[in-house]
PDB file of C-alpha atoms and ligand atoms in Angstrom:
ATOM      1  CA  UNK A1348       0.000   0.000   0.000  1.00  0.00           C
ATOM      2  CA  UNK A1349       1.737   3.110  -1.405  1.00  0.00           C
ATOM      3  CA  UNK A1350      -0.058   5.669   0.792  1.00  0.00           C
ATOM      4  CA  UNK A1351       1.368   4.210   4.186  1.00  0.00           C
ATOM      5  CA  UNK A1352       5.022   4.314   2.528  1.00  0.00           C
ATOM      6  CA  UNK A1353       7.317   6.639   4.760  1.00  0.00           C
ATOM      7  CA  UNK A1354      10.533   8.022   3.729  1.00  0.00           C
ATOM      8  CA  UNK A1355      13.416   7.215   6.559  1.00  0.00           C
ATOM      9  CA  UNK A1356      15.377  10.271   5.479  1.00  0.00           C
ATOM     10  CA  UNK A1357      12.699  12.846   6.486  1.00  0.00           C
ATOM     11  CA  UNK A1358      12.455  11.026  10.057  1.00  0.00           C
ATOM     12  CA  UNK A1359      13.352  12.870  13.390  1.00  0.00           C
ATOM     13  CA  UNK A1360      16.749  11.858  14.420  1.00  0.00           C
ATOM     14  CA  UNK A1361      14.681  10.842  17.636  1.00  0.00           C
ATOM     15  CA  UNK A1362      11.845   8.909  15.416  1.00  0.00           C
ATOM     16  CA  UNK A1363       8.350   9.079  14.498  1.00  0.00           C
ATOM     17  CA  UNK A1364       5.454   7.628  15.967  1.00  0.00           C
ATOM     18  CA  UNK A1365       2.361   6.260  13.748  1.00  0.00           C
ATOM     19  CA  UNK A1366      -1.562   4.590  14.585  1.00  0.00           C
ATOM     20  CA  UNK A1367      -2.467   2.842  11.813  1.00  0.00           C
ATOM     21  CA  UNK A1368      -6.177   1.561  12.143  1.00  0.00           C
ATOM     22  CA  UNK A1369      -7.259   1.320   8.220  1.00  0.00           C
ATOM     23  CA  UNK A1370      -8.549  -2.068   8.063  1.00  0.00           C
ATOM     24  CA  UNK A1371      -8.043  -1.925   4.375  1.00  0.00           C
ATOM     25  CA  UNK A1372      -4.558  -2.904   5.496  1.00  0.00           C
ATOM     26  CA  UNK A1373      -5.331  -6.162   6.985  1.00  0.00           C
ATOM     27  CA  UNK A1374      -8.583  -6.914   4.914  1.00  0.00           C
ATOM     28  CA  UNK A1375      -6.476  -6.687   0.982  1.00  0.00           C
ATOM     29  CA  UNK A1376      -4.564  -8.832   1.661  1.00  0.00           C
ATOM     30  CA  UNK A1377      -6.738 -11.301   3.560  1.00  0.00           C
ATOM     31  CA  UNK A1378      -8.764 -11.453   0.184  1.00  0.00           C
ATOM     32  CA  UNK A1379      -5.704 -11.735  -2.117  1.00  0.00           C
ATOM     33  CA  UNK A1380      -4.482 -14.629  -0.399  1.00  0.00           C
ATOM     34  CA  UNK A1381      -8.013 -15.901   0.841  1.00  0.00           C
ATOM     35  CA  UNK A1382      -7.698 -16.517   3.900  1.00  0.00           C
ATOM     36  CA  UNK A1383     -10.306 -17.855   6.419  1.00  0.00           C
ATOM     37  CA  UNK A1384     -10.253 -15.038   8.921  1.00  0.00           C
ATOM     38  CA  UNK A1385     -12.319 -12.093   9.705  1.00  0.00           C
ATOM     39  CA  UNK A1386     -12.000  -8.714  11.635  1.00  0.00           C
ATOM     40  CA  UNK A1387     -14.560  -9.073  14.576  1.00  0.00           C
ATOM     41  CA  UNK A1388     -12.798  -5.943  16.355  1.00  0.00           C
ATOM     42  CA  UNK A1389     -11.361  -3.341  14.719  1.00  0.00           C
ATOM     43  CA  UNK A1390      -7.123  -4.093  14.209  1.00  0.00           C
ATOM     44  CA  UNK A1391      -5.414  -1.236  14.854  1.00  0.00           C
ATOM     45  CA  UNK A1392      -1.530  -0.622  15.692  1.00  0.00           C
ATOM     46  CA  UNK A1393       1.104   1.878  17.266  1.00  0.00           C
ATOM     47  CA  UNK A1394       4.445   2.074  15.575  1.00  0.00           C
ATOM     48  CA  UNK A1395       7.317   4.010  16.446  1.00  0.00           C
ATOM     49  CA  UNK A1396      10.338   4.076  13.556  1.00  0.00           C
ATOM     50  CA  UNK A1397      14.099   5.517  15.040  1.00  0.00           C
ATOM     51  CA  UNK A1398      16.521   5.999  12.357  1.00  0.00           C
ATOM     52  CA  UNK A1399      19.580   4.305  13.093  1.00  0.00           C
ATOM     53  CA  UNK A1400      22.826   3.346  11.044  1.00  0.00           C
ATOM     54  CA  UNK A1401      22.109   1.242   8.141  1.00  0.00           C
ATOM     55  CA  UNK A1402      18.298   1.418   8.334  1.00  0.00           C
ATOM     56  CA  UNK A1403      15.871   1.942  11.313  1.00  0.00           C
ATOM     57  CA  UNK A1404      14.405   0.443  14.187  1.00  0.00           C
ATOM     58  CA  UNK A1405      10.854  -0.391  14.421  1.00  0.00           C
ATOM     59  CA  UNK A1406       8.987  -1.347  17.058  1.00  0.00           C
ATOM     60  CA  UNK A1407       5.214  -1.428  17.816  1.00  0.00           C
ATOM     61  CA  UNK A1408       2.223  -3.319  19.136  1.00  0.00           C
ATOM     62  CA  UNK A1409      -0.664  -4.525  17.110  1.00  0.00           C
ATOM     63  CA  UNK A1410      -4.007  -5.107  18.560  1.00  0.00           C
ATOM     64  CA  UNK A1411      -7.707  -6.509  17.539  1.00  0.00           C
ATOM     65  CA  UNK A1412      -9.569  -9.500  17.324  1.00  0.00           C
ATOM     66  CA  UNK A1413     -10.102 -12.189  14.499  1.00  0.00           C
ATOM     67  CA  UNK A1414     -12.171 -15.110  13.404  1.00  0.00           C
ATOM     68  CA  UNK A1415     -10.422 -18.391  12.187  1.00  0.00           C
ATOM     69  CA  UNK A1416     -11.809 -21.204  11.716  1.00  0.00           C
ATOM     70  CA  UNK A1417     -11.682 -24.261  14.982  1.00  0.00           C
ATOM     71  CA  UNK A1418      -8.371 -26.481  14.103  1.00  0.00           C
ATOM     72  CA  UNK A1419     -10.511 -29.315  15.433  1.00  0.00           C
ATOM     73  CA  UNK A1420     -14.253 -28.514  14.767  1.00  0.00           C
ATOM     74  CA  UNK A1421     -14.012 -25.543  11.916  1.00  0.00           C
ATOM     75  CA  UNK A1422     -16.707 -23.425  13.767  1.00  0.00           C
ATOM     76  CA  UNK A1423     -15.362 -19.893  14.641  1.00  0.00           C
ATOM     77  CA  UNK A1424     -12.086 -19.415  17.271  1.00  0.00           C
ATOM     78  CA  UNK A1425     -12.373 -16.158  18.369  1.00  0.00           C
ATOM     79  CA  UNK A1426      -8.526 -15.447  18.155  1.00  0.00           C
ATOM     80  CA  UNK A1427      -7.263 -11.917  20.721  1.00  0.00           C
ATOM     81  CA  UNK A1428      -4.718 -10.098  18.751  1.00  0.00           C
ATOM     82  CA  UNK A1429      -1.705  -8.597  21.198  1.00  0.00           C
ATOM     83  CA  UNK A1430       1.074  -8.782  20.168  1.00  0.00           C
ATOM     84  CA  UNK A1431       4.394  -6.396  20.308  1.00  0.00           C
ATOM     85  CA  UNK A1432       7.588  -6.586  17.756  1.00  0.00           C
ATOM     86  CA  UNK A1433      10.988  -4.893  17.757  1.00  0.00           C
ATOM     87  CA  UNK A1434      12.323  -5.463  14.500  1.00  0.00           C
ATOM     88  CA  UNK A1435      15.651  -3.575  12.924  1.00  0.00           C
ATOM     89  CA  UNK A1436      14.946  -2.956   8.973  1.00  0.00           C
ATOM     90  CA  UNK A1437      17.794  -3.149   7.249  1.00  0.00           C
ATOM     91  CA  UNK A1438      18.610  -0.886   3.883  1.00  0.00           C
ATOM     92  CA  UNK A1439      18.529  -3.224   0.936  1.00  0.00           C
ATOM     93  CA  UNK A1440      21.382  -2.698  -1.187  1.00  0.00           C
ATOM     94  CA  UNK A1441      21.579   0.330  -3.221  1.00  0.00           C
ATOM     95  CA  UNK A1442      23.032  -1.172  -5.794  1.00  0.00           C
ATOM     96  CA  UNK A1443      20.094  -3.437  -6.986  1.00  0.00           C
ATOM     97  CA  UNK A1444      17.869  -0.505  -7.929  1.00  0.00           C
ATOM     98  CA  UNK A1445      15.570  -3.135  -9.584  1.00  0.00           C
ATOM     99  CA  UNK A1446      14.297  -4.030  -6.635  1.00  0.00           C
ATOM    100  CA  UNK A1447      12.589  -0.771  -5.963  1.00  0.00           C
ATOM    101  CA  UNK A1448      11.296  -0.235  -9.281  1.00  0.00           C
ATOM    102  CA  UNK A1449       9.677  -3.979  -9.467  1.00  0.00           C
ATOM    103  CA  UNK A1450       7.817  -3.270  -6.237  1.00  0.00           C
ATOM    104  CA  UNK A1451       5.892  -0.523  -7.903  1.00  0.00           C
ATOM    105  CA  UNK A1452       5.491  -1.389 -11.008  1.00  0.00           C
ATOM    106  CA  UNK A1453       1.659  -1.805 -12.114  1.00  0.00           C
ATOM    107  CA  UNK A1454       0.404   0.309  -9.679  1.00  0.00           C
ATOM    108  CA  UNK A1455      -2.944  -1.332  -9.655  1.00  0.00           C
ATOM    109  CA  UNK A1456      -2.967  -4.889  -8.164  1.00  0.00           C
ATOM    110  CA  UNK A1457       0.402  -4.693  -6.325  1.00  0.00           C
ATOM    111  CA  UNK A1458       2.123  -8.304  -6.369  1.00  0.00           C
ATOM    112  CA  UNK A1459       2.224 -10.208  -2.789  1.00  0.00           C
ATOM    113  CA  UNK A1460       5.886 -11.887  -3.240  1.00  0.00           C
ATOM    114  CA  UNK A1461       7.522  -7.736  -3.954  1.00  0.00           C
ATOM    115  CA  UNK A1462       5.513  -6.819  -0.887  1.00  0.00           C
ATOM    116  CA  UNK A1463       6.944  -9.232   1.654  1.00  0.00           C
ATOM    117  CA  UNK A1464      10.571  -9.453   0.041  1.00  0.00           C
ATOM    118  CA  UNK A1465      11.524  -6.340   2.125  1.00  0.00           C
ATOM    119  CA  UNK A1466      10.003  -3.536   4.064  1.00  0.00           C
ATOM    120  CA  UNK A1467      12.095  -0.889   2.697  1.00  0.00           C
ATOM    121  CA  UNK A1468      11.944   0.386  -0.909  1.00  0.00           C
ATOM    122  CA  UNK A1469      14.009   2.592  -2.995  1.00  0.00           C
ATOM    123  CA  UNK A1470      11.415   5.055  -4.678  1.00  0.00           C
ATOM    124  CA  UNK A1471      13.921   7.527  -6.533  1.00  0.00           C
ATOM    125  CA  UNK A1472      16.730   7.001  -4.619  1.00  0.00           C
ATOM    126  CA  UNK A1473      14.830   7.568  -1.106  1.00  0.00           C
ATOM    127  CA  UNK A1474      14.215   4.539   1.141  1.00  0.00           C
ATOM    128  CA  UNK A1475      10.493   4.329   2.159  1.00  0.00           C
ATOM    129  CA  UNK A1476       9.306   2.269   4.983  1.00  0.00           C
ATOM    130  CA  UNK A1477       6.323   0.446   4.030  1.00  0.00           C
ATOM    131  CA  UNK A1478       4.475   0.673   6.926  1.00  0.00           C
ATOM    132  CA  UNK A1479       1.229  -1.288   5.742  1.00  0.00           C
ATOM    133  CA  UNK A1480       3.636  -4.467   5.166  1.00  0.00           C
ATOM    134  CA  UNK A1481       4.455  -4.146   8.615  1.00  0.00           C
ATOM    135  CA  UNK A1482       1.233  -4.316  10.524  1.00  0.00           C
ATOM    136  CA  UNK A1483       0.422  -7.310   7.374  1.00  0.00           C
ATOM    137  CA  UNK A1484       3.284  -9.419   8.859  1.00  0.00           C
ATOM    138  CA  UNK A1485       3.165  -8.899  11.924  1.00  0.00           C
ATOM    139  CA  UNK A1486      -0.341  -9.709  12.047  1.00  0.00           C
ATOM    140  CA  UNK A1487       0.512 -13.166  10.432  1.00  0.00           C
ATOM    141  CA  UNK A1488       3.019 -13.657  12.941  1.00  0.00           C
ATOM    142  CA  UNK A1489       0.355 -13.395  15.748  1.00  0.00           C
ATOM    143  CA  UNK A1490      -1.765 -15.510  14.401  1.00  0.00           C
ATOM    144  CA  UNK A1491      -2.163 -18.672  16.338  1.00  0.00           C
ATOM    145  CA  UNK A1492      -0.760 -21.688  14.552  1.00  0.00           C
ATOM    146  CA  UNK A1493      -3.508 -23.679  15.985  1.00  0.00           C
ATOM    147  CA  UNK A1494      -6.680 -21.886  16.645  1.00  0.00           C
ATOM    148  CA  UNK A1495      -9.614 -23.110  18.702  1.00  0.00           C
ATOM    149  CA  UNK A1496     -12.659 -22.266  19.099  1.00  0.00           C
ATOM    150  CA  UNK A1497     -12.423 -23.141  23.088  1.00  0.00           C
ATOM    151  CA  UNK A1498      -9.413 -24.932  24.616  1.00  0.00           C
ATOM    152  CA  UNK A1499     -11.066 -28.062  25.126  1.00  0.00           C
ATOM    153  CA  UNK A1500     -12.878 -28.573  22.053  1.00  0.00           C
ATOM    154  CA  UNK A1501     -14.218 -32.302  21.146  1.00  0.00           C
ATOM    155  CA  UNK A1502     -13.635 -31.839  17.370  1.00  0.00           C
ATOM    156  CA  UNK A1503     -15.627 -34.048  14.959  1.00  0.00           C
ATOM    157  CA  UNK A1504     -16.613 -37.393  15.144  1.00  0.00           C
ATOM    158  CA  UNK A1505     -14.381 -39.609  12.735  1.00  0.00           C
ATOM    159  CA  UNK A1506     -16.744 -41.443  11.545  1.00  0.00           C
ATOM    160  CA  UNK A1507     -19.823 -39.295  11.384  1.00  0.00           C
ATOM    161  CA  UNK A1508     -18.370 -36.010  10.966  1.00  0.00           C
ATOM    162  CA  UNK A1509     -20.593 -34.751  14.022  1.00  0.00           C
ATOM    163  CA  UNK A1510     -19.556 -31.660  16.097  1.00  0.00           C
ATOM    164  CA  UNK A1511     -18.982 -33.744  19.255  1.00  0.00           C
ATOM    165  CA  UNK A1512     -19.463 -30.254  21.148  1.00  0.00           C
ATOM    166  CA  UNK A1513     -22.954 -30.135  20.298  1.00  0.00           C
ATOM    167  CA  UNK A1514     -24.110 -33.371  20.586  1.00  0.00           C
ATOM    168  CA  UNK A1515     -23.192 -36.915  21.198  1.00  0.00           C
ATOM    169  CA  UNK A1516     -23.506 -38.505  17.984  1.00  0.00           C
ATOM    170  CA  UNK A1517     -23.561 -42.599  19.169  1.00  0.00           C
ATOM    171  CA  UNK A1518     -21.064 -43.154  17.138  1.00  0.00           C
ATOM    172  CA  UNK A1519     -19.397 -46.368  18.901  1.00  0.00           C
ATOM    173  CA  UNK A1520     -15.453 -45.480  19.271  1.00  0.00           C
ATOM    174  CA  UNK A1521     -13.021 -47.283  17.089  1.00  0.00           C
ATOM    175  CA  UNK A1522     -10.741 -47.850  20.171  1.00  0.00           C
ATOM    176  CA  UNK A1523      -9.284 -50.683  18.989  1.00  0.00           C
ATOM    177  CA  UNK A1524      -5.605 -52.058  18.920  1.00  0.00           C
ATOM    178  CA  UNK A1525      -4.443 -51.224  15.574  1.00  0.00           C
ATOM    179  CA  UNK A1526      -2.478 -54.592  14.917  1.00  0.00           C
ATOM    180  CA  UNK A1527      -6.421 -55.880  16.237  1.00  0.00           C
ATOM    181  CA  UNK A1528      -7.544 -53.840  13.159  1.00  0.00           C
ATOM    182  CA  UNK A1529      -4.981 -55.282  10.589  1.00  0.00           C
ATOM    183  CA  UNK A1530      -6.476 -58.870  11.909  1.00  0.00           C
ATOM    184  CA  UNK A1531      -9.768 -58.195  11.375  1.00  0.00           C
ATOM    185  CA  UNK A1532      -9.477 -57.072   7.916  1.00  0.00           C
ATOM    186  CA  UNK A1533      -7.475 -60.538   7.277  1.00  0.00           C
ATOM    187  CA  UNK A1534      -9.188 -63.310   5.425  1.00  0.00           C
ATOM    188  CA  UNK A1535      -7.921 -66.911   7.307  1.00  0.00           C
ATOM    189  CA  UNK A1536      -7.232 -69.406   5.046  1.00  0.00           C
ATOM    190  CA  UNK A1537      -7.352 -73.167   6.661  1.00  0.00           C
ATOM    191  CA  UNK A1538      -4.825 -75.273   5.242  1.00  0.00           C
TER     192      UNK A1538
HETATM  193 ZN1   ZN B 430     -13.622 -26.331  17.845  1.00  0.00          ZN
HETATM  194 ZN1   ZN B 431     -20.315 -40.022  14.991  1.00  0.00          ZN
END
């Protein structure tokens, strides 16, 4: 996202502070890459950016609240989003200019893979923090790798594909011993 592009060479020598709350940030992406998730309260984050040698130093906390879909059962986790990040953001290399100009070219449908290669792009010689990839990865790193939609879920019957939370489907366990299993598939042959 262009319009949340800062340049680092017009920061404070003691940094910059930013609240970024567009949920346009989060929710573009989350379509191009259709995901299961939705914003149930509003995503919002605080980012400070210090200039340093070689780059800057950004650190921030991002907060909301999304819907993914139960690891177990598929009905809706509720998922808290708190998280905090320090990160340094190194300069890329001066040098490979392409890099830069790829990022922006086609201004329309920006391309995912130039976004997420690095934060920092050259746009005519100045490097420009992109602060929208910033809250969009540091979201996906505070996403739970395995939501649920309660800690103790039941998940789904194998067999039935009931929600065992709602209802006890009479499904009859398959709690057998597995090398029981392989026997009771076998055919016996008398010789
Ligand atoms: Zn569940
Ligand atoms: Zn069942």
């Amino acid at each position: 996202m262009q319009k949340y592009r800062i340049s680092i060479n017009d920061l404070p020598p003691d940094g910059k502070e930013f609240d970024l709350d567009d949920q346009a940030i989060w929710q573009t992406p989350m379509r191009e890459f259709e995901m299961d998730c939705r914003i149930s309260s509003p995503l919002s984050a605080h980012i400070s950016v210090l200039p340093a040698e070689g780059g800057c130093l950004v650190r921030g906390e991002l907060r909301g609240q999304v819907v993914l879909p139960c690891n177990r059962c598929a009905e809706d986790a509720v998922t808290d989003i708190r998280s905090s990040f320090e990160e340094f953001e190194e300069l890329p290399d001066e040098e490979d200019p392409d890099a830069g100009l790829n990022a922006h070219a086609g201004n329309g449908a920006p391309d995912p893979a130039a976004e997420t290669e690095s934060r920092i792009i050259y746009e005519r010689n100045t490097p420009m923090l992109d602060l929208a990839a910033v809250c969009w990865e540091e979201f996906m790193l505070a996403l739970p790798v395995n939501p649920l939609c309660k800690t103790d879920c039941k998940g789904l019957c194998a067999q039935c594909g009931a929600n065992l939370n709602n209802d006890d489907c009479g499904c009859i366990p398959d709690e057998g011993d597995p090398r029981l299993a392989v026997l009771r598939g076998l055919t016996l042959h008398k010789t």
